[in-house]
Amino acid sequence: MMEVPHPTAGWEQVGEKFYRKTQLYTQVFDADLDLDNYIVAGAPYGGAVALYRDEEKLVAFAAGRPSKPSIDIYSCAGKLIRRIPWDKGSIKGLGWSEDEKLLVVTGDGTVRCYYDLQGDFTQFSLGHDADEIGVRSCKFYGHGLVALLNNNSLVSVSAYDEPRPKLLAQPPEGQVHSWSLVPPAYTLSRSVEVLLSIGQTIYVSDASECEDRFIDIGPFSHISISPNGKFVALYTKTGKAHVISSDFQTRLSEYVSKSKIPPQYFEWCGNDAVVIAWEDEVRLVGPGGSLARFYYDNGRIHILPDFDGVRVLANDTCDFLQKVPDVIEEVFRLGTDSPASILLDAVEQLEMQSPKADDNIQLIRSNLVEAVDTCVNAAGQEFSIHWQKQLLKAASFGKSVLDIYNSDDFVDMCETLRVLNAVRFFEIGLPLSYEQYQRLSPSGLIARLLNRREYLLALKVAGYLRLPTDKIYVHWASAKVRVGAEDDDTICRKIVDKLSGKPGISFEAIARAAYDEGRGRLATELLNHEPRAGRQVPLLLSMEEDEVALDKAIESGDTDLVYFVLHQLKRKLPLATFFRVISSRPTATALVEASARLGGGVVLGNVDEGHHAASHSYNQSGSGSTTTCEDTALLKDLYYQDDRRVDGSDVFVREALRQPEARTAADKLALAAKLLSDNAKENAFELSALKEATTLLRMQEAFDRDLHPETFTGLSVNQTVFKLIRLGYHGRAKKVQSEFKVTEKVAWWIRLQALVSKRDWSEIEDLASKNRKSPIGWEPFYTQVLQAGNQRLAATFIPKCAASGGLEPGATIGMYEKCGMRVKAAEEAVKFKDAEAWARLLEEAGRGTQEGREIERLGQSVFRR
């Protein structure tokens, strides 16, 4: 059995810190693949590696290798994931986003974003005349990029989902020897900042200005920003490396490489050291110029930076170079006597059945909790499975000795390591460090597995970490409909059999993938299994399945969803077709009608001009000066298409009622009558009402003209009569009364109210004196006049009310009292022998007053014997 090397075997001391080189994979690429001829870009967090043949180098023809240009995507273990044919011109930028999207920028400013590892992409242009000026190079960060154009202009894209290319401040003219960028997360302005080596100095350009940092030790062939944005590393063309603070105020260290050949790579390894790499040599430079060297004998190497270290990629190996984590150093450093180191030694002694194990435990008992925690954390930082197990054994042994210990962190670490070891396996090729996994998150890791179509492992990881699996199944099914060679029925059956009963499955997403692939029938079949109508309907509309979408929306019972479909249909269909679609669906028709009554523009939008040709005579008068939100044009078209003449006439009537001019209102009513005239027998009542309304409008038009500035249009018959009497035009009022057969009782009521309104008391007295009887009785006269404040006149109607016989016995007492006539009220109380009312009146008048004495005199003969 091969002996497992001690963790310190690969350590190198750089200053006060230790760095380690961990071999991740061996035999990565074929021997005939010369990495020297390729541009290499690696995705962050141990992600995929993109290779593109360097266009500036001549390459000898090799049999068996494709002659056409391509972008080859590999895992870190050398497994080919995808080969993307490329014929879109010279590539000026090749990079990755934080979520493993491959970005390809061409010389004319075209940007392709491959959002998975299977060749699917979106495309946009940098604009700002990049196609004419040309792109020189590109730099990438988490979710954005910056392109340097040939005229030194800088174009920034801050998001790939919604790209909005923006120009940064223009740097000065001159040769740009090298450049780099500071991501927005690490700048005070929260805008990307670009550092450019021009002349002897560094310029910093952001969204608003370009500043000279007055560094006079250039020009610089390489510029690199530390992962935390606090430090800048500069490499001069004379072979000197400088590290300064990002504000350019402090020079921290300097290193002289003594190499006349410029390095291929100049990158940060974490935040404490800089990697300088040539074709076969890697130098690790720490604070104060401290140095470690690593040599590679078998071909060209490439450096792939990450936030906690760098990957060194060669044909025969893939290594990870990083600072030794503090917990690992605490456990394994030579000569250490930390509690965690002693605990690890104790478990080794226990395996050898040595009593020294117990001695070690007793030695660190006071620090045992700390030792257990350190061993757990150190296990997460180890790539070697053997040492992971040893550290976890030590932690398990330590916590078994403790009386109380929370094992949650121990259990979580065991689960995490099982996941990390599974994805680090060479067939998967995701060599995540523990810190990278923490940043990427479990959901991010599953997304990367899905991009590689490692569905079984993704399901196992999700199940093990108790994460939802619906997105995994949907991704599998979407890939199935895209690349499956079976017929639609077979694929649909397989997908439904596999996914039925699974929680949270969105068949709409799968159906959309099928539709995008041109498999409309399969998409429709899959949508039938989507239980949520709100997800079915939008896709059905996109598929031009309009009537099916409407039926699904109606079946859902969701009114908002039905309105959404109706709105979409009305926008894209001719009006006649739209009405034909809804005519067989009463629910849809009712909602369209309700929407139009409330204001069709709110829900269904305005009716387009030109849609009314078929119903020109129906709408010939136009909508007039409408002051309500009702969409009369839509209602007219709807009723015309459905031959609902009575409802159509109602629209004209409502329009007529809103017209300020009598002539226009009369025209509207004439149109309403015309609609009903085809079936005069059934619509006799409506026609009669419209005729009367038209007659009233004609008369009101005459009144408006003759009695200007008074206006009568819009008033009812009763209101018209009322206003005429109030204005003193009794003859005209009688003409209206006669024309519309206003009953005598109603006429008397209107006349009384009008006379009271104008306070024409003499006319009221004259009316009462000339008529012994009133069709409405005399009580209304008493009430109306009293309410108007004329108590004297109101009192004259009390005897008439009493004579008519319509009053309750003794009611006249209260009536006289309301008129302020207590003596008359007392007479009535004596008359009806109402002692209680008489006594109340006496008390209210006061015995010492003349009115009181008169009331007392009236009651003496009846109530005081």
mmCIF file of N, CA and C in Angstrom, residues 224-314:
data_model
loop_
_atom_site.group_PDB
_atom_site.id
_atom_site.type_symbol
_atom_site.label_atom_id
_atom_site.label_comp_id
_atom_site.label_asym_id
_atom_site.label_seq_id
_atom_site.Cartn_x
_atom_site.Cartn_y
_atom_site.Cartn_z
ATOM 1 N N SER A 224 -1.479 43.725 -11.389
ATOM 2 C CA SER A 224 -2.402 42.755 -10.788
ATOM 3 C C SER A 224 -2.961 43.317 -9.489
ATOM 4 N N ILE A 225 -4.257 43.125 -9.289
ATOM 5 C CA ILE A 225 -4.953 43.611 -8.096
ATOM 6 C C ILE A 225 -5.208 42.426 -7.166
ATOM 7 N N SER A 226 -4.948 42.593 -5.875
ATOM 8 C CA SER A 226 -5.185 41.503 -4.924
ATOM 9 C C SER A 226 -6.677 41.196 -4.846
ATOM 10 N N PRO A 227 -7.050 39.956 -4.482
ATOM 11 C CA PRO A 227 -8.465 39.580 -4.420
ATOM 12 C C PRO A 227 -9.309 40.453 -3.503
ATOM 13 N N ASN A 228 -8.695 41.006 -2.434
ATOM 14 C CA ASN A 228 -9.478 41.873 -1.534
ATOM 15 C C ASN A 228 -9.428 43.338 -1.941
ATOM 16 N N GLY A 229 -8.751 43.639 -3.057
ATOM 17 C CA GLY A 229 -8.726 45.000 -3.581
ATOM 18 C C GLY A 229 -7.864 45.970 -2.814
ATOM 19 N N LYS A 230 -7.066 45.485 -1.851
ATOM 20 C CA LYS A 230 -6.285 46.402 -1.005
ATOM 21 C C LYS A 230 -4.889 46.674 -1.541
ATOM 22 N N PHE A 231 -4.381 45.774 -2.390
ATOM 23 C CA PHE A 231 -2.992 45.905 -2.839
ATOM 24 C C PHE A 231 -2.915 45.820 -4.362
ATOM 25 N N VAL A 232 -1.851 46.455 -4.891
ATOM 26 C CA VAL A 232 -1.578 46.429 -6.326
ATOM 27 C C VAL A 232 -0.155 45.922 -6.516
ATOM 28 N N ALA A 233 -0.014 44.919 -7.384
ATOM 29 C CA ALA A 233 1.314 44.402 -7.723
ATOM 30 C C ALA A 233 1.679 44.883 -9.122
ATOM 31 N N LEU A 234 2.901 45.408 -9.273
ATOM 32 C CA LEU A 234 3.371 45.962 -10.535
ATOM 33 C C LEU A 234 4.670 45.263 -10.940
ATOM 34 N N TYR A 235 4.798 44.958 -12.215
ATOM 35 C CA TYR A 235 6.027 44.327 -12.702
ATOM 36 C C TYR A 235 6.573 45.191 -13.833
ATOM 37 N N THR A 236 7.807 45.677 -13.640
ATOM 38 C CA THR A 236 8.391 46.580 -14.623
ATOM 39 C C THR A 236 9.060 45.789 -15.743
ATOM 40 N N LYS A 237 9.321 46.483 -16.811
ATOM 41 C CA LYS A 237 9.982 45.834 -17.943
ATOM 42 C C LYS A 237 11.448 45.527 -17.658
ATOM 43 N N THR A 238 11.978 46.045 -16.535
ATOM 44 C CA THR A 238 13.358 45.751 -16.145
ATOM 45 C C THR A 238 13.443 44.578 -15.182
ATOM 46 N N GLY A 239 12.297 43.946 -14.874
ATOM 47 C CA GLY A 239 12.316 42.744 -14.045
ATOM 48 C C GLY A 239 12.101 42.978 -12.572
ATOM 49 N N LYS A 240 11.580 44.128 -12.164
ATOM 50 C CA LYS A 240 11.313 44.397 -10.760
ATOM 51 C C LYS A 240 9.814 44.268 -10.478
ATOM 52 N N ALA A 241 9.516 43.672 -9.344
ATOM 53 C CA ALA A 241 8.127 43.552 -8.886
ATOM 54 C C ALA A 241 7.919 44.444 -7.672
ATOM 55 N N HIS A 242 6.873 45.263 -7.704
ATOM 56 C CA HIS A 242 6.554 46.170 -6.602
ATOM 57 C C HIS A 242 5.147 45.860 -6.096
ATOM 58 N N VAL A 243 5.001 45.923 -4.786
ATOM 59 C CA VAL A 243 3.672 45.804 -4.173
ATOM 60 C C VAL A 243 3.393 47.092 -3.422
ATOM 61 N N ILE A 244 2.281 47.738 -3.770
ATOM 62 C CA ILE A 244 1.897 49.001 -3.133
ATOM 63 C C ILE A 244 0.445 48.915 -2.705
ATOM 64 N N SER A 245 0.025 49.817 -1.850
ATOM 65 C CA SER A 245 -1.383 49.869 -1.437
ATOM 66 C C SER A 245 -2.235 50.373 -2.598
ATOM 67 N N SER A 246 -3.502 50.008 -2.587
ATOM 68 C CA SER A 246 -4.376 50.341 -3.714
ATOM 69 C C SER A 246 -4.640 51.841 -3.835
ATOM 70 N N ASP A 247 -4.350 52.604 -2.777
ATOM 71 C CA ASP A 247 -4.490 54.064 -2.879
ATOM 72 C C ASP A 247 -3.179 54.714 -3.333
ATOM 73 N N PHE A 248 -2.161 53.876 -3.624
ATOM 74 C CA PHE A 248 -0.863 54.326 -4.156
ATOM 75 C C PHE A 248 -0.107 55.235 -3.182
ATOM 76 N N GLN A 249 -0.390 55.101 -1.909
ATOM 77 C CA GLN A 249 0.276 55.937 -0.913
ATOM 78 C C GLN A 249 1.437 55.232 -0.228
ATOM 79 N N THR A 250 1.417 53.886 -0.223
ATOM 80 C CA THR A 250 2.412 53.134 0.529
ATOM 81 C C THR A 250 3.039 52.060 -0.346
ATOM 82 N N ARG A 251 4.388 52.053 -0.401
ATOM 83 C CA ARG A 251 5.097 50.976 -1.091
ATOM 84 C C ARG A 251 5.467 49.922 -0.049
ATOM 85 N N LEU A 252 4.996 48.709 -0.272
ATOM 86 C CA LEU A 252 5.109 47.674 0.743
ATOM 87 C C LEU A 252 6.327 46.777 0.554
ATOM 88 N N SER A 253 6.614 46.396 -0.673
ATOM 89 C CA SER A 253 7.757 45.505 -0.882
ATOM 90 C C SER A 253 8.246 45.603 -2.314
ATOM 91 N N GLU A 254 9.449 45.050 -2.524
ATOM 92 C CA GLU A 254 10.041 45.078 -3.861
ATOM 93 C C GLU A 254 10.823 43.783 -4.057
ATOM 94 N N TYR A 255 10.772 43.260 -5.278
ATOM 95 C CA TYR A 255 11.520 42.039 -5.592
ATOM 96 C C TYR A 255 12.141 42.186 -6.970
ATOM 97 N N VAL A 256 13.429 41.809 -7.096
ATOM 98 C CA VAL A 256 14.133 41.867 -8.377
ATOM 99 C C VAL A 256 14.251 40.439 -8.915
ATOM 100 N N SER A 257 13.634 40.169 -10.058
ATOM 101 C CA SER A 257 13.609 38.814 -10.601
ATOM 102 C C SER A 257 14.908 38.432 -11.304
ATOM 103 N N LYS A 258 15.680 39.433 -11.750
ATOM 104 C CA LYS A 258 16.918 39.203 -12.506
ATOM 105 C C LYS A 258 16.678 38.414 -13.790
ATOM 106 N N SER A 259 15.439 38.429 -14.272
ATOM 107 C CA SER A 259 15.116 37.729 -15.522
ATOM 108 C C SER A 259 14.932 38.745 -16.631
ATOM 109 N N LYS A 260 15.595 38.493 -17.745
ATOM 110 C CA LYS A 260 15.435 39.374 -18.886
ATOM 111 C C LYS A 260 14.223 39.009 -19.734
ATOM 112 N N ILE A 261 13.667 37.857 -19.453
ATOM 113 C CA ILE A 261 12.473 37.410 -20.184
ATOM 114 C C ILE A 261 11.236 37.816 -19.383
ATOM 115 N N PRO A 262 10.308 38.532 -19.978
ATOM 116 C CA PRO A 262 9.095 38.917 -19.231
ATOM 117 C C PRO A 262 8.273 37.679 -18.871
ATOM 118 N N PRO A 263 7.689 37.661 -17.705
ATOM 119 C CA PRO A 263 6.910 36.488 -17.298
ATOM 120 C C PRO A 263 5.623 36.363 -18.122
ATOM 121 N N GLN A 264 5.120 35.132 -18.167
ATOM 122 C CA GLN A 264 3.846 34.894 -18.849
ATOM 123 C C GLN A 264 2.666 35.300 -17.954
ATOM 124 N N TYR A 265 2.833 35.099 -16.651
ATOM 125 C CA TYR A 265 1.749 35.405 -15.717
ATOM 126 C C TYR A 265 2.320 36.163 -14.518
ATOM 127 N N PHE A 266 1.500 37.090 -14.017
ATOM 128 C CA PHE A 266 1.841 37.865 -12.829
ATOM 129 C C PHE A 266 0.540 38.029 -12.049
ATOM 130 N N GLU A 267 0.303 37.129 -11.080
ATOM 131 C CA GLU A 267 -0.986 37.068 -10.395
ATOM 132 C C GLU A 267 -0.788 36.974 -8.893
ATOM 133 N N TRP A 268 -1.843 37.336 -8.173
ATOM 134 C CA TRP A 268 -1.834 37.197 -6.720
ATOM 135 C C TRP A 268 -2.176 35.766 -6.336
ATOM 136 N N CYS A 269 -1.519 35.273 -5.282
ATOM 137 C CA CYS A 269 -1.859 33.977 -4.674
ATOM 138 C C CYS A 269 -2.449 34.288 -3.307
ATOM 139 N N GLY A 270 -3.766 34.411 -3.248
ATOM 140 C CA GLY A 270 -4.397 34.928 -2.042
ATOM 141 C C GLY A 270 -4.136 36.416 -1.945
ATOM 142 N N ASN A 271 -4.003 36.921 -0.721
ATOM 143 C CA ASN A 271 -3.764 38.351 -0.511
ATOM 144 C C ASN A 271 -2.391 38.650 0.075
ATOM 145 N N ASP A 272 -1.527 37.596 0.183
ATOM 146 C CA ASP A 272 -0.253 37.788 0.868
ATOM 147 C C ASP A 272 0.963 37.533 -0.005
ATOM 148 N N ALA A 273 0.766 37.001 -1.201
ATOM 149 C CA ALA A 273 1.924 36.684 -2.040
ATOM 150 C C ALA A 273 1.550 36.835 -3.506
ATOM 151 N N VAL A 274 2.586 37.005 -4.339
ATOM 152 C CA VAL A 274 2.395 37.199 -5.770
ATOM 153 C C VAL A 274 3.087 36.054 -6.511
ATOM 154 N N VAL A 275 2.418 35.519 -7.522
ATOM 155 C CA VAL A 275 2.984 34.464 -8.358
ATOM 156 C C VAL A 275 3.532 35.094 -9.640
ATOM 157 N N ILE A 276 4.807 34.807 -9.925
ATOM 158 C CA ILE A 276 5.414 35.216 -11.193
ATOM 159 C C ILE A 276 5.770 33.929 -11.934
ATOM 160 N N ALA A 277 5.178 33.725 -13.099
ATOM 161 C CA ALA A 277 5.329 32.446 -13.789
ATOM 162 C C ALA A 277 5.871 32.640 -15.195
ATOM 163 N N TRP A 278 6.871 31.823 -15.514
ATOM 164 C CA TRP A 278 7.366 31.725 -16.884
ATOM 165 C C TRP A 278 6.860 30.404 -17.477
ATOM 166 N N GLU A 279 7.411 29.978 -18.547
ATOM 167 C CA GLU A 279 6.895 28.784 -19.212
ATOM 168 C C GLU A 279 6.988 27.542 -18.332
ATOM 169 N N ASP A 280 8.061 27.388 -17.545
ATOM 170 C CA ASP A 280 8.249 26.165 -16.763
ATOM 171 C C ASP A 280 8.638 26.446 -15.314
ATOM 172 N N GLU A 281 8.500 27.697 -14.890
ATOM 173 C CA GLU A 281 8.911 28.060 -13.528
ATOM 174 C C GLU A 281 7.870 28.965 -12.889
ATOM 175 N N VAL A 282 7.605 28.687 -11.624
ATOM 176 C CA VAL A 282 6.686 29.510 -10.835
ATOM 177 C C VAL A 282 7.439 30.033 -9.624
ATOM 178 N N ARG A 283 7.474 31.347 -9.472
ATOM 179 C CA ARG A 283 8.076 31.961 -8.290
ATOM 180 C C ARG A 283 6.969 32.563 -7.432
ATOM 181 N N LEU A 284 7.040 32.250 -6.157
ATOM 182 C CA LEU A 284 6.068 32.760 -5.198
ATOM 183 C C LEU A 284 6.773 33.790 -4.332
ATOM 184 N N VAL A 285 6.414 35.056 -4.479
ATOM 185 C CA VAL A 285 7.089 36.158 -3.800
ATOM 186 C C VAL A 285 6.183 36.683 -2.695
ATOM 187 N N GLY A 286 6.732 36.682 -1.466
ATOM 188 C CA GLY A 286 5.983 37.155 -0.315
ATOM 189 C C GLY A 286 6.479 38.488 0.177
ATOM 190 N N PRO A 287 6.019 38.921 1.339
ATOM 191 C CA PRO A 287 6.443 40.213 1.908
ATOM 192 C C PRO A 287 7.957 40.263 2.089
ATOM 193 N N GLY A 288 8.520 41.424 1.815
ATOM 194 C CA GLY A 288 9.953 41.611 1.991
ATOM 195 C C GLY A 288 10.791 40.909 0.952
ATOM 196 N N GLY A 289 10.186 40.463 -0.141
ATOM 197 C CA GLY A 289 10.944 39.798 -1.189
ATOM 198 C C GLY A 289 11.228 38.335 -0.909
ATOM 199 N N SER A 290 10.604 37.750 0.121
ATOM 200 C CA SER A 290 10.791 36.326 0.408
ATOM 201 C C SER A 290 10.302 35.508 -0.775
ATOM 202 N N LEU A 291 10.904 34.322 -0.993
ATOM 203 C CA LEU A 291 10.705 33.642 -2.268
ATOM 204 C C LEU A 291 10.620 32.129 -2.093
ATOM 205 N N ALA A 292 9.767 31.517 -2.935
ATOM 206 C CA ALA A 292 9.745 30.062 -3.099
ATOM 207 C C ALA A 292 9.642 29.784 -4.593
ATOM 208 N N ARG A 293 10.306 28.696 -5.043
ATOM 209 C CA ARG A 293 10.314 28.371 -6.473
ATOM 210 C C ARG A 293 9.713 26.988 -6.692
ATOM 211 N N PHE A 294 8.979 26.862 -7.824
ATOM 212 C CA PHE A 294 8.415 25.576 -8.235
ATOM 213 C C PHE A 294 8.732 25.408 -9.718
ATOM 214 N N TYR A 295 9.218 24.203 -10.083
ATOM 215 C CA TYR A 295 9.616 23.956 -11.471
ATOM 216 C C TYR A 295 8.732 22.872 -12.086
ATOM 217 N N TYR A 296 8.451 23.045 -13.380
ATOM 218 C CA TYR A 296 7.669 22.069 -14.152
ATOM 219 C C TYR A 296 8.472 21.723 -15.400
ATOM 220 N N ASP A 297 8.754 20.437 -15.556
ATOM 221 C CA ASP A 297 9.645 20.008 -16.628
ATOM 222 C C ASP A 297 8.932 19.569 -17.891
ATOM 223 N N ASN A 298 7.653 19.266 -17.787
ATOM 224 C CA ASN A 298 6.948 18.658 -18.925
ATOM 225 C C ASN A 298 6.030 19.657 -19.625
ATOM 226 N N GLY A 299 6.611 20.636 -20.278
ATOM 227 C CA GLY A 299 5.805 21.525 -21.106
ATOM 228 C C GLY A 299 5.385 22.805 -20.423
ATOM 229 N N ARG A 300 4.668 23.605 -21.180
ATOM 230 C CA ARG A 300 4.222 24.939 -20.786
ATOM 231 C C ARG A 300 3.162 24.867 -19.687
ATOM 232 N N ILE A 301 3.217 25.819 -18.765
ATOM 233 C CA ILE A 301 2.207 25.910 -17.707
ATOM 234 C C ILE A 301 1.362 27.158 -17.904
ATOM 235 N N HIS A 302 0.152 27.101 -17.356
ATOM 236 C CA HIS A 302 -0.743 28.263 -17.323
ATOM 237 C C HIS A 302 -1.208 28.458 -15.888
ATOM 238 N N ILE A 303 -1.368 29.715 -15.497
ATOM 239 C CA ILE A 303 -1.818 30.067 -14.146
ATOM 240 C C ILE A 303 -3.277 30.505 -14.211
ATOM 241 N N LEU A 304 -4.112 29.877 -13.370
ATOM 242 C CA LEU A 304 -5.538 30.221 -13.296
ATOM 243 C C LEU A 304 -5.812 30.762 -11.897
ATOM 244 N N PRO A 305 -5.922 32.084 -11.732
ATOM 245 C CA PRO A 305 -6.064 32.663 -10.393
ATOM 246 C C PRO A 305 -7.452 32.433 -9.806
ATOM 247 N N ASP A 306 -7.477 32.296 -8.488
ATOM 248 C CA ASP A 306 -8.727 32.248 -7.728
ATOM 249 C C ASP A 306 -8.539 33.123 -6.507
ATOM 250 N N PHE A 307 -9.577 33.336 -5.729
ATOM 251 C CA PHE A 307 -9.467 34.313 -4.647
ATOM 252 C C PHE A 307 -8.594 33.796 -3.493
ATOM 253 N N ASP A 308 -8.443 32.467 -3.355
ATOM 254 C CA ASP A 308 -7.659 31.936 -2.246
ATOM 255 C C ASP A 308 -6.402 31.205 -2.708
ATOM 256 N N GLY A 309 -6.030 31.354 -3.963
ATOM 257 C CA GLY A 309 -4.837 30.698 -4.475
ATOM 258 C C GLY A 309 -4.835 30.708 -5.989
ATOM 259 N N VAL A 310 -3.944 29.898 -6.578
ATOM 260 C CA VAL A 310 -3.916 29.786 -8.038
ATOM 261 C C VAL A 310 -3.837 28.318 -8.417
ATOM 262 N N ARG A 311 -4.458 27.984 -9.556
ATOM 263 C CA ARG A 311 -4.286 26.655 -10.136
ATOM 264 C C ARG A 311 -3.164 26.734 -11.173
ATOM 265 N N VAL A 312 -2.281 25.765 -11.116
ATOM 266 C CA VAL A 312 -1.191 25.670 -12.089
ATOM 267 C C VAL A 312 -1.533 24.515 -13.023
ATOM 268 N N LEU A 313 -1.747 24.843 -14.300
ATOM 269 C CA LEU A 313 -2.222 23.856 -15.260
ATOM 270 C C LEU A 313 -1.120 23.531 -16.258
ATOM 271 N N ALA A 314 -0.819 22.244 -16.365
ATOM 272 C CA ALA A 314 0.144 21.755 -17.340
ATOM 273 C C ALA A 314 -0.430 20.501 -17.988
#
